[in-house]
Short mmCIF file of C-alpha atoms in Angstrom, two decimals:
data_model
loop_
_atom_site.label_atom_id
_atom_site.label_comp_id
_atom_site.label_asym_id
_atom_site.label_seq_id
_atom_site.Cartn_x
_atom_site.Cartn_y
_atom_site.Cartn_z
CA MET H 44 17.08 -12.96 -13.59
CA SER H 45 20.68 -14.05 -14.12
CA PRO H 46 23.17 -14.17 -11.24
CA ASP H 47 25.25 -11.44 -12.92
CA SER H 48 22.35 -9.00 -13.11
CA ARG H 49 21.43 -9.73 -9.52
CA ILE H 50 24.95 -8.90 -8.36
CA ALA H 51 24.89 -5.68 -10.35
CA SER H 52 21.54 -4.58 -8.92
CA PRO H 53 21.88 -1.66 -6.49
CA GLU H 54 19.15 -2.99 -4.20
CA PRO H 55 17.14 -6.16 -3.48
CA VAL H 56 14.47 -7.19 -5.97
CA ALA H 57 10.90 -7.58 -4.71
CA THR H 58 8.59 -9.97 -6.56
CA VAL H 59 5.03 -8.83 -7.30
CA LEU H 60 1.82 -10.66 -8.27
CA VAL H 61 -0.97 -8.55 -9.83
CA VAL H 62 -4.60 -9.57 -9.24
CA ASP H 63 -7.82 -8.39 -10.91
CA ARG H 64 -10.45 -10.32 -12.83
CA ARG H 65 -10.47 -7.76 -15.70
CA PRO H 66 -7.63 -8.18 -18.25
CA LEU H 67 -7.36 -4.46 -19.03
CA ALA H 68 -7.27 -3.57 -15.32
CA ARG H 69 -4.49 -6.08 -14.74
CA LEU H 70 -2.55 -4.66 -17.67
CA ALA H 71 -2.94 -1.12 -16.35
CA LEU H 72 -1.73 -2.11 -12.88
CA ARG H 73 1.13 -4.09 -14.33
CA ARG H 74 2.31 -1.17 -16.43
CA LEU H 75 2.32 1.08 -13.36
CA VAL H 76 4.51 -1.39 -11.45
CA GLU H 77 6.82 -2.47 -14.27
CA GLY H 78 9.99 -0.45 -14.35
CA VAL H 79 9.79 0.55 -10.70
CA PRO H 80 13.32 0.21 -9.29
CA GLY H 81 13.74 -2.92 -7.20
CA VAL H 82 10.45 -4.49 -8.36
CA ARG H 83 9.84 -7.46 -10.67
CA ILE H 84 6.44 -8.74 -11.83
CA VAL H 85 6.27 -12.54 -11.47
CA GLY H 86 2.68 -13.17 -12.52
CA GLU H 87 -0.93 -12.14 -12.92
CA ALA H 88 -4.13 -13.69 -11.60
CA HIS H 89 -7.80 -13.20 -12.49
CA GLY H 90 -9.56 -14.65 -9.46
CA LEU H 91 -9.09 -16.26 -6.07
CA VAL H 92 -8.22 -19.75 -7.38
CA SER H 93 -5.65 -18.49 -9.87
CA THR H 94 -4.24 -16.13 -7.23
CA LEU H 95 -3.72 -18.97 -4.77
CA GLU H 96 -2.06 -20.99 -7.55
CA GLY H 97 0.13 -17.99 -8.38
CA ILE H 98 1.15 -17.63 -4.76
CA ARG H 99 2.20 -21.27 -4.57
CA SER H 100 4.24 -21.07 -7.78
CA THR H 101 5.84 -17.64 -7.44
CA ARG H 102 5.84 -16.88 -3.69
CA PRO H 103 5.46 -13.13 -4.25
CA GLU H 104 6.65 -10.65 -1.66
CA VAL H 105 3.92 -8.19 -2.67
CA ILE H 106 0.42 -8.85 -4.03
CA VAL H 107 -1.32 -5.94 -5.78
CA VAL H 108 -5.08 -6.46 -5.57
CA GLY H 109 -7.18 -4.44 -8.01
CA PRO H 110 -10.69 -3.07 -7.36
CA GLU H 111 -12.31 -6.26 -8.73
CA PRO H 112 -10.14 -9.21 -7.69
CA CYS H 113 -13.00 -11.74 -7.92
CA GLN H 114 -16.63 -12.24 -6.89
CA SER H 115 -15.77 -12.09 -3.17
CA THR H 116 -15.34 -8.83 -1.27
CA THR H 117 -11.87 -7.30 -1.20
CA ALA H 118 -11.62 -7.88 2.56
CA ASP H 119 -12.46 -11.57 2.11
CA VAL H 120 -9.81 -11.85 -0.59
CA VAL H 121 -7.23 -10.22 1.67
CA LEU H 122 -8.07 -12.65 4.48
CA ARG H 123 -7.61 -15.64 2.16
CA LEU H 124 -4.35 -14.31 0.79
CA ARG H 125 -3.00 -13.56 4.25
CA SER H 126 -3.87 -17.11 5.30
CA ALA H 127 -2.27 -18.63 2.20
CA SER H 128 0.85 -16.45 2.25
CA PRO H 129 1.39 -14.68 5.61
CA ARG H 130 4.73 -13.23 4.50
CA SER H 131 3.30 -11.51 1.42
CA ARG H 132 2.40 -7.86 1.79
CA ILE H 133 -0.86 -6.83 0.14
CA VAL H 134 -1.48 -3.52 -1.61
CA VAL H 135 -5.17 -2.92 -2.35
CA VAL H 136 -6.66 -0.55 -4.92
CA VAL H 137 -10.25 0.47 -4.13
CA ARG H 138 -12.95 2.27 -6.06
CA GLN H 139 -13.11 6.06 -5.92
CA GLY H 140 -15.09 7.18 -2.89
CA ASP H 141 -15.17 3.68 -1.37
CA ALA H 142 -13.29 4.37 1.86
CA VAL H 143 -15.16 1.61 3.68
CA THR H 144 -13.73 -1.12 1.44
CA GLY H 145 -10.24 0.26 1.98
CA GLN H 146 -10.63 0.35 5.74
CA ARG H 147 -12.02 -3.19 5.84
CA ALA H 148 -9.14 -4.40 3.68
CA LEU H 149 -6.64 -2.83 6.07
CA LEU H 150 -8.36 -4.44 9.04
CA ALA H 151 -8.20 -7.76 7.19
CA GLY H 152 -4.44 -7.42 6.86
CA ALA H 153 -3.66 -5.34 3.78
CA ALA H 154 -0.53 -3.21 4.09
CA VAL H 155 -1.82 -0.26 2.08
CA ALA H 156 -5.13 0.77 0.48
CA ILE H 157 -4.99 3.20 -2.44
CA PRO H 158 -8.00 4.98 -3.96
CA GLU H 159 -8.32 4.19 -7.66
CA GLN H 160 -8.15 7.84 -8.70
CA ALA H 161 -4.71 8.17 -7.06
CA VAL H 162 -3.21 4.92 -8.27
CA GLN H 163 -0.96 6.49 -10.93
CA GLY H 164 0.81 8.66 -8.39
CA GLN H 165 0.82 6.29 -5.43
CA LEU H 166 1.04 2.65 -6.54
CA ALA H 167 4.77 2.55 -7.27
CA GLY H 168 5.72 4.04 -3.91
CA ALA H 169 3.21 1.85 -2.07
CA VAL H 170 4.64 -1.32 -3.64
CA ARG H 171 8.20 -0.33 -2.73
CA SER H 172 7.13 0.51 0.82
CA ALA H 173 5.20 -2.73 1.23
CA ALA H 174 8.20 -4.67 -0.06
CA GLY H 175 10.42 -3.02 2.51
CA LEU H 176 12.78 -1.70 -0.12
CA PRO H 177 15.28 0.79 1.24
CA ASP H 178 14.54 4.47 0.99
CA ASP H 179 17.15 7.20 1.21
CA GLY H 180 18.51 5.64 4.40
CA GLY H 181 18.54 8.97 6.20
CA PRO H 182 17.56 9.46 9.82
CA LEU H 183 13.90 9.61 10.73
CA PRO H 184 12.73 13.15 11.45
CA ARG H 185 11.28 13.50 14.95
CA LEU H 186 7.50 13.67 15.15
CA SER H 187 5.29 14.55 18.08
CA ARG H 188 2.84 11.94 19.38
CA ARG H 189 -0.01 13.81 17.74
CA GLU H 190 1.81 14.02 14.42
CA SER H 191 2.42 10.27 14.55
CA GLU H 192 -1.28 9.67 15.21
CA VAL H 193 -2.26 11.86 12.28
CA LEU H 194 0.33 10.22 10.03
CA ARG H 195 -1.02 6.77 10.86
CA LEU H 196 -4.60 7.75 10.12
CA ILE H 197 -3.62 9.43 6.85
CA ALA H 198 -1.79 6.27 5.80
CA LEU H 199 -4.89 4.23 6.64
CA GLY H 200 -6.83 6.30 4.13
CA HIS H 201 -8.86 8.58 6.42
CA THR H 202 -9.82 12.08 5.32
CA SER H 203 -8.96 15.15 7.37
CA ARG H 204 -12.57 15.36 8.51
CA GLU H 205 -12.54 11.74 9.70
CA ILE H 206 -9.23 12.23 11.49
CA ALA H 207 -10.53 15.37 13.18
CA ALA H 208 -13.56 13.48 14.47
CA ALA H 209 -11.46 10.53 15.66
CA LEU H 210 -8.98 12.74 17.54
CA HIS H 211 -11.56 15.31 18.72
CA LEU H 212 -9.76 18.13 16.96
CA SER H 213 -10.80 20.70 14.39
CA GLU H 214 -10.37 19.94 10.71
CA ARG H 215 -8.20 23.04 10.46
CA THR H 216 -5.85 21.63 13.11
CA ILE H 217 -5.56 18.37 11.18
CA GLU H 218 -4.75 20.26 8.00
CA SER H 219 -2.03 22.08 9.92
CA HIS H 220 -0.59 18.75 11.11
CA ARG H 221 -0.80 17.39 7.55
CA ALA H 222 1.14 20.38 6.21
CA SER H 223 3.72 19.96 8.95
CA LEU H 224 4.14 16.27 8.08
CA HIS H 225 4.66 17.05 4.42
CA ARG H 226 7.26 19.64 5.35
CA LYS H 227 9.13 17.56 7.95
CA LEU H 228 9.12 14.35 5.90
CA GLY H 229 9.70 15.97 2.53
CA ALA H 230 6.53 14.29 1.29
CA LYS H 231 4.99 15.39 -1.99
CA ALA H 232 2.05 12.94 -2.06
CA ARG H 233 0.08 10.61 0.19
CA ALA H 234 2.19 7.68 -1.02
CA ASP H 235 5.24 9.34 0.56
CA LEU H 236 3.36 9.60 3.87
CA VAL H 237 2.38 5.92 3.61
CA ARG H 238 6.03 5.03 3.05
CA HIS H 239 7.08 6.95 6.17
CA ALA H 240 4.26 5.37 8.22
CA LEU H 241 5.42 1.91 7.17
CA ARG H 242 9.05 2.75 7.91
CA ARG H 243 8.09 3.90 11.40
CA GLY H 244 6.04 0.75 12.06
CA LEU H 245 2.81 2.68 12.46
CA LEU H 246 0.80 0.15 10.43
CA ARG H 247 2.00 -3.06 12.03
CA ASP H 248 -1.18 -3.67 14.00
CA VAL H 249 -3.72 -3.09 11.22
#
């Protein structure tokens, strides 16, 4: 990027490395991220070794890890990437119905875990949120303690049933909180809720 284009940019540019061992999967992820305001792809990697090399050469701010990054488990990959590049934020895409892998990846240090079936609607927002790119800059709507708890668990990928069990509430009550969060935060999709959770610091300890 030239100095002139950087000056003209309305916001900071976040660098992104895309990781998956399948060429077509990498291409699909790349196309979803390319063109996102404030985001620039700096490389692709097809396994752990090439990812570590890519980190050293590009120093990405965000690493997008596909469902099949390499032979190791996604959580193991996240641990290695966090060790190699603690300042990089990791966005993980997991197989449909594989909530366990997503939760383990978050515990290992991923910033966001996205189910594969929702990647088209959520990846762009998740990358921007992970990169810390500015949102609308407006004030944060006030949330109750319970709403904040529900928001955090939604952002971590839990279903309403799982959240209800964790908080000892009915599933209907959780759905009511979810609707309230969408209304208060102006959220249209889960990616918007993830962005608000990140902005509020609700995922710092995962």
